[in-house]
Each structure stands twice: as structure tokens, then as C-alpha cells.
Short mmCIF file of C-alpha atoms in Angstrom, two decimals:
data_model
loop_
_atom_site.label_atom_id
_atom_site.label_comp_id
_atom_site.label_asym_id
_atom_site.label_seq_id
_atom_site.Cartn_x
_atom_site.Cartn_y
_atom_site.Cartn_z
CA MET Q 13 20.50 -51.12 24.86
CA SER Q 14 23.88 -49.78 22.24
CA GLU Q 15 23.74 -46.23 20.68
CA PRO Q 16 22.29 -46.07 16.44
CA GLU Q 17 25.08 -45.41 13.78
CA ARG Q 18 25.90 -42.17 13.09
CA SER Q 19 26.69 -40.86 9.39
CA ARG Q 20 29.82 -40.52 7.91
CA ILE Q 21 29.75 -37.29 7.52
CA SER Q 22 28.47 -36.94 11.18
CA ARG Q 23 31.36 -38.32 12.54
CA TRP Q 24 33.51 -36.81 10.35
CA LEU Q 25 32.54 -33.57 11.31
CA LEU Q 26 31.53 -34.48 15.02
CA PRO Q 27 34.10 -37.25 15.87
CA GLU Q 28 34.03 -37.03 18.87
CA GLY Q 29 31.54 -36.44 22.50
CA SER Q 30 28.54 -37.08 23.50
CA GLU Q 31 24.94 -36.32 21.37
CA PRO Q 32 23.63 -33.31 23.10
CA ASP Q 33 20.28 -32.45 23.64
CA PRO Q 34 17.90 -32.86 20.63
CA ARG Q 35 16.89 -29.01 21.33
CA PHE Q 36 20.18 -27.04 21.68
CA THR Q 37 20.80 -28.90 17.87
CA LEU Q 38 17.96 -27.45 16.70
CA ALA Q 39 18.73 -24.46 18.23
CA ASN Q 40 21.60 -24.48 16.58
CA GLU Q 41 20.38 -25.39 13.93
CA ARG Q 42 17.68 -22.44 13.79
CA THR Q 43 20.61 -19.91 14.18
CA PHE Q 44 22.45 -21.08 11.22
CA LEU Q 45 19.78 -20.45 9.07
CA ALA Q 46 19.26 -17.28 10.08
CA TRP Q 47 23.16 -16.56 9.62
CA VAL Q 48 22.25 -17.73 6.54
CA ARG Q 49 19.17 -16.18 4.69
CA THR Q 50 20.89 -12.56 6.22
CA SER Q 51 24.12 -13.96 3.56
CA LEU Q 52 21.15 -14.12 0.94
CA ALA Q 53 20.30 -10.65 1.68
CA PHE Q 54 23.11 -9.63 0.90
CA LEU Q 55 23.76 -11.47 -2.02
CA ALA Q 56 19.91 -9.93 -3.30
CA GLY Q 57 21.34 -6.36 -2.40
CA GLY Q 58 24.93 -6.64 -3.82
CA THR Q 59 22.76 -7.42 -7.37
CA ALA Q 60 20.21 -5.43 -6.88
CA LEU Q 61 22.39 -2.63 -6.41
CA GLU Q 62 24.11 -4.11 -9.58
CA ALA Q 63 21.18 -4.29 -11.61
CA PHE Q 64 18.93 -1.48 -10.50
CA ALA Q 65 21.67 1.53 -9.21
CA ALA Q 66 22.97 2.69 -13.38
CA GLU Q 67 21.34 6.42 -12.35
CA ALA Q 68 23.08 6.47 -8.77
CA PHE Q 69 26.81 5.31 -9.24
CA PRO Q 70 28.73 4.92 -11.89
CA SER Q 71 29.59 1.14 -13.78
CA PRO Q 72 33.05 1.35 -12.22
CA LEU Q 73 31.86 2.34 -8.53
CA ARG Q 74 28.71 0.57 -8.89
CA THR Q 75 30.04 -2.73 -10.11
CA TRP Q 76 33.20 -2.58 -6.94
CA LEU Q 77 30.23 -2.42 -4.39
CA ALA Q 78 28.01 -5.35 -5.75
CA VAL Q 79 30.84 -7.34 -5.50
CA LEU Q 80 31.68 -5.32 -2.02
CA VAL Q 81 28.22 -6.55 -0.26
CA ILE Q 82 27.75 -9.80 -2.57
CA GLY Q 83 31.24 -10.66 -1.25
CA VAL Q 84 30.41 -9.90 1.97
CA GLY Q 85 27.11 -12.63 1.76
CA ILE Q 86 29.34 -15.14 1.11
CA LEU Q 87 31.61 -14.61 3.49
CA ILE Q 88 28.64 -14.75 6.25
CA ALA Q 89 27.80 -17.99 4.54
CA ALA Q 90 30.89 -19.71 4.94
CA GLY Q 91 31.11 -18.19 8.16
CA ALA Q 92 27.57 -19.31 9.37
CA ALA Q 93 28.79 -22.92 8.20
CA VAL Q 94 32.15 -23.11 10.51
CA ARG Q 95 30.10 -21.41 13.38
CA TRP Q 96 27.89 -24.11 13.10
CA VAL Q 97 30.39 -26.71 13.23
CA ARG Q 98 32.54 -25.30 16.10
CA VAL Q 99 29.32 -24.60 18.52
CA GLU Q 100 28.10 -28.20 18.12
CA ARG Q 101 31.39 -29.71 18.47
CA SER Q 102 31.20 -27.28 21.58
CA MET Q 103 28.19 -28.48 23.24
CA ARG Q 104 29.06 -32.62 22.27
CA THR Q 105 31.89 -31.96 24.58
CA GLY Q 106 30.96 -29.65 27.42
CA ARG Q 107 33.53 -26.87 26.62
CA PRO Q 108 32.59 -22.88 25.90
CA LEU Q 109 30.77 -21.79 22.82
CA PRO Q 110 32.97 -19.92 21.17
CA ILE Q 111 32.62 -16.54 20.07
CA PRO Q 112 30.56 -15.62 16.99
CA ALA Q 113 33.26 -14.03 15.41
CA ILE Q 114 30.90 -13.40 11.85
CA VAL Q 115 29.35 -10.62 14.10
CA PRO Q 116 32.46 -8.10 12.96
CA LEU Q 117 31.24 -9.15 9.21
CA LEU Q 118 28.47 -8.61 9.23
CA ALA Q 119 28.33 -5.53 11.15
CA PHE Q 120 30.93 -3.68 8.27
CA GLY Q 121 28.40 -5.50 5.71
CA ALA Q 122 25.60 -3.25 7.36
CA VAL Q 123 28.37 -0.15 7.94
CA VAL Q 124 29.12 0.15 3.93
CA ALA Q 125 25.66 -1.31 2.73
CA SER Q 126 24.67 1.74 4.73
CA LEU Q 127 27.20 4.58 3.20
CA ALA Q 128 26.26 3.07 -0.05
CA ALA Q 129 22.64 3.77 0.01
CA ILE Q 130 23.39 7.24 1.84
CA VAL Q 131 25.64 8.01 -0.86
CA MET Q 132 23.20 6.71 -4.05
CA ILE Q 133 20.63 8.80 -1.89
CA PHE Q 134 22.85 11.96 -2.22
CA TRP Q 135 24.03 11.52 -5.65
CA SER Q 136 20.52 11.06 -6.81
CA LEU Q 137 19.91 14.39 -5.12
CA GLY Q 138 22.19 15.77 -6.29
CA SER Q 139 21.38 14.69 -10.40
#
């Protein structure tokens, strides 16, 4: 029995190796979606920071913080896509799974967002 024909994008993104157990592919997809949800949270947080923190921060600082938080969200989304492909390729070729390089980025983003929240709290207490 021959293998079913793979789509063009599947052949382009995953040119080598054999089909992994579908459970592992679906787990990889769920992890990708979790990273995307995290990215969306950063995007929403940056948007909220710009839209609703007018009294907490002066305009230039607020805008730069919002852009930084949104930028982290964009990088997390891009990193999630790259990670999904790298993990899928590793599973197909039997190589060890790659280290999640976007974890330090997420940690950096969480620290920046937390510091921004702390500054907003103290700034509003001082007003």
C-alpha cells in the first residue's frame, strides 16, 4: 500500500523523514497554539497599555512600553511558528527535539510587562 500524496506545503516545510505518530504531531500543534495564545495576550496587553494607561504614564513612555510589549508578542508568534517546524522536522527524522529558544524571550517579556505594571501602580499612588 502506498503512502497518500502529501500537500505541496507539507513537502516544502517537511521535505524529509517519515510520518510521526499523529498523537505527537497533534501535541506539537497544541503547543504551537499555546504559544500563539500567549502571543495574543501580549498583543492585547500592549494595546490595553496604550489605550487605557493614559493617566498612569506620560505619552512617550506609555507608547514605547506598548510597542515593546506588542513587539514581544509578535516575536513570540514568529518563534512559535519556527519552533513548530523545527519540532516537526526533528520528530520526522528521529533527531532530538530542539530547545525552546522562545522561552527566554517570553521570560524577558513577562519581566518587562511586570515591571511596567509595578511602575504604573506606584505612579498612580504618587498622583
